């Protein structure tokens, strides 16, 4: 199929690359609106307590200060920053400004001023008295009898269990391993800090410019909170300097909108790095205990998982996030019985929220670390053990019965093992020297869209052809920075037989572009991409209709040939599409534009197998990843360069999650200060040149067979690295990240 | 943008030493002296903490140098880490300081950050400190009265972010005895990653070595990032003096460093890690001296008692 | 405080607080918003500009420290509307994703190539150690710099 494709499947730069390399792309913090004000937040310095008194006298006296907001003069209504849909079931437990602060980083107040310097100076002049309450810093502590309730309903936000299948009768020779793996709080670390601008005009219309993953979600949350109609709130998606899930919930939009509406002036709220880390969202801390049983041949018989998840101070998406953790393992392995018990718990710590791959990283690490332990117990090669249990193409997964489509994880693993020379390298003795080398492997499964969930998994797009044959795709895209807009452009260009430069693509604007609920659940390429293709097909049909009238021939006789519309019976006679559009306007007084809605009909598995080689210094405890191979079942790469680039970037994130990334708290529950000085992401000297193999095939419903990339790419990285470290050292480390101190402690 | 100043701040950008003295003469305890600014600029942003007077050393071209003055190496206070890293005089006569400079931060930091700033800021993790300690460096300052004073580094850096520098006193120069052909020196650092990392442990060594006999005649060892200030380890230095430069000397060095760390941070939770890591660091530093064929510590799991 | 700054070859007079950082003056006073602030502590490199040809973190430098020196920002890389070879290689190699690190990456790379026109991959990694990227895993960026250095890049996209 690739042979027939002109633009899809090749390497293309991201659509706005020229703007980005010249510094011309305008991100939210680059915008200046006339009369714009600057807001600065006062964040709680304590983990838990009541705001007894706020004295803003000095702050308000500072020239240039326009307003100070706190719980005393803001709506008290509780909301959920996670709400995407008006009728969505999500916990509403968060106020605009806290009267009871529930974590160090909670919003206590905001100063709005004519300049950022003034706002920053004024925030320091706010005098706040707190009545401290006991901090609750771990999920275990929160569940203890007598623990102080953080919210009125108690600290157990949700407890549930999913189970399916039956365990085959025991033969008595099964092998069971039980492994508890902990993942710490993590920071998404998009290079662009959070920011948002809101304006309210004289008519009361609120307009927001936000690097968000859902303009309609932001609109819903803001309008519902402020009592506005949805037509009174317009949210415009602006360029986003990365999200990785950190910008998918509406952290800054509600408070910024409130301040702009109250002041009837544009207000900008932009956070600094330390504020991003402590006050927006983190990937929540979790511990999952995997109990996996296999027969002596390595065939899985039973899988039981218990997850304890620290949601932090507010519920946001945590229940759904943990629910997603239960939907991954049966997409990966055939197992007769699966049982997963989950508890989601409030603590007075930074708020957990969505993070790239939504639970898949959090549950795949425990599972794949346990699988290596099982392989060890069985005396079996880790690749061989996995091959005995991985799903086959067109399996139905156990838990929901969903079809997995043309699931090629086995092919990923086999091709990867060969390219990595796994069989040879796994045999190498790490030796007894100071530096020990080991290899590790892991597999992961993810999804393509949200069909099985209660979300509106469709996308509506418009496409119009201009008089010169170029086209404009109207779509509510939310480019996070990895090429969604470019992919849509390629798909439309491919379908219409024109050059990508002839296709313009919009991003989301809640007033102007058709409904699409946002960039979530690995749905953009699979669902939006299919919508783009379908819309392009509809435009071709519309062109034929118009040409039929103009040419006086039945539609059925017309077709596209060599970039022209011709009658099958009369080659050479016909119209170029541009001519048809021009004539449609001047002769028929009609526009050549279409609107089309694509509804997702499937949600196949997305897969990756990854291989890591590490070298561990047994004296300093420092681990270096010296080689890495990622194999991805991508169905079809729409834009090869960006697919490979996303895989390479995902591995950077996964290595960090495995070895160094952790949002640490001090004993009082405050995030250890220092921003990126303290929170290390992997930089160039420690990053291997990641090799990527793409497994491509037909067989799934995505555009040209394409499946998702952005999330699955990070799913197996953490356990691949951890398994390599454990192989190198003969350890069984599973308390992440594997810092030098933990490595050394394991060796001593 | 309308900007209101909490109070008026004066700025002095002296271009000559005399100008500097005049500027220092106006200094109070609220005055800040900025060299590269890589440590200071962040704190200058804290509203309400603005200095009354900001003295920038950036205009003093004459404070940026490395030169050999007889048997003494003189390093100007505003010499950047990039300049130190590549300076041929320093690489020949005080290599450990050049190596320390090369491990500091990123290229962006090294291009701006200065050795004087590194010491005046007095971070316990300052990378240049153990190198200067091992080199036996003195610090020369000038004050607002125009007095020049020279004292040992250990009398300048007193504790974390705490120095004996008066508010009207600026570091102008570091000086130390030039290392000669019979001396070898090395610097190594453990951070939490390969590059751009705050030091968790640093070690600098200067050793005088008799090539004919293979005997260590004099050894100076500086440790950093394990306690309030970088410090010498006399116990190790004594133990190594007169020793043959071989694997046994390396082991003595490692054991001595481990003990010194135990004395320096007995109650810190990081102690077990740092003592373990010190073994690796000590061997790396020893091997970098190049006095004997590279030697390695026994595997931690072969002879764990070596670590204790 | 009045000061004059030469940025991308043009002299500008500005009147700012003495503690104004270089990045603030570039972005807020001169409208050169291509220079990005990702951390404010010199750790991420998004704010990298050249001062007298050397890469510096403009978030850790006061504007007054750059007085009398030549400042180059990402806006100064193109000439006469034509992107530089380095910029074009970043585009061609897929070294740009979200774009927030890109200006800083380009400036660090530019400083490196001015000093060392044919750097090895390791030298590039060292020069970029202070520039973080969360999107690309760095491989495409390193390949782009190698290509701009005139060396034949290894298989640039990492495909095996």
Tab-separated table of C-alpha atoms in Angstrom, chain A residues 27-28 31 192 194-198 207-215 218 234-240 247 249-254 256 269 477-479 507-508:
chain	number	residue	atom	x	y	z
A	27	UNK	CA	2.918	31.241	22.202
A	28	UNK	CA	0.585	32.483	24.917
A	31	UNK	CA	1.060	37.670	23.286
A	192	UNK	CA	6.620	25.688	27.976
A	194	UNK	CA	1.612	26.852	31.955
A	195	UNK	CA	0.020	30.080	30.810
A	196	UNK	CA	-3.344	31.457	29.831
A	197	UNK	CA	-4.873	34.775	28.773
A	198	UNK	CA	-8.502	35.747	29.247
A	207	UNK	CA	-12.444	35.095	25.200
A	208	UNK	CA	-9.555	32.914	26.267
A	209	UNK	CA	-6.288	32.064	24.588
A	210	UNK	CA	-4.932	28.882	26.019
A	211	UNK	CA	-2.540	26.100	25.080
A	212	UNK	CA	-5.149	23.531	26.020
A	213	UNK	CA	-6.016	20.036	24.878
A	214	UNK	CA	-9.732	20.805	24.692
A	215	UNK	CA	-11.295	24.174	23.931
A	218	UNK	CA	-12.255	24.622	28.923
A	234	UNK	CA	-14.887	31.479	23.426
A	235	UNK	CA	-11.729	29.473	23.866
A	236	UNK	CA	-8.990	29.687	21.260
A	237	UNK	CA	-6.269	27.067	21.235
A	238	UNK	CA	-2.885	28.764	20.865
A	239	UNK	CA	0.480	27.137	20.101
A	240	UNK	CA	1.545	24.738	22.799
A	247	UNK	CA	-2.068	20.833	30.011
A	249	UNK	CA	-6.974	19.638	32.463
A	250	UNK	CA	-8.070	23.179	33.092
A	251	UNK	CA	-5.703	24.393	35.743
A	252	UNK	CA	-5.319	28.068	34.870
A	253	UNK	CA	-8.357	28.781	32.700
A	254	UNK	CA	-11.021	29.046	35.447
A	256	UNK	CA	-7.866	33.559	34.792
A	269	UNK	CA	-1.532	34.281	34.153
A	477	UNK	CA	-7.386	20.202	16.395
A	478	UNK	CA	-5.271	20.624	19.499
A	479	UNK	CA	-1.699	20.421	18.348
A	507	UNK	CA	-6.730	24.478	15.276
A	508	UNK	CA	-9.604	24.558	17.712
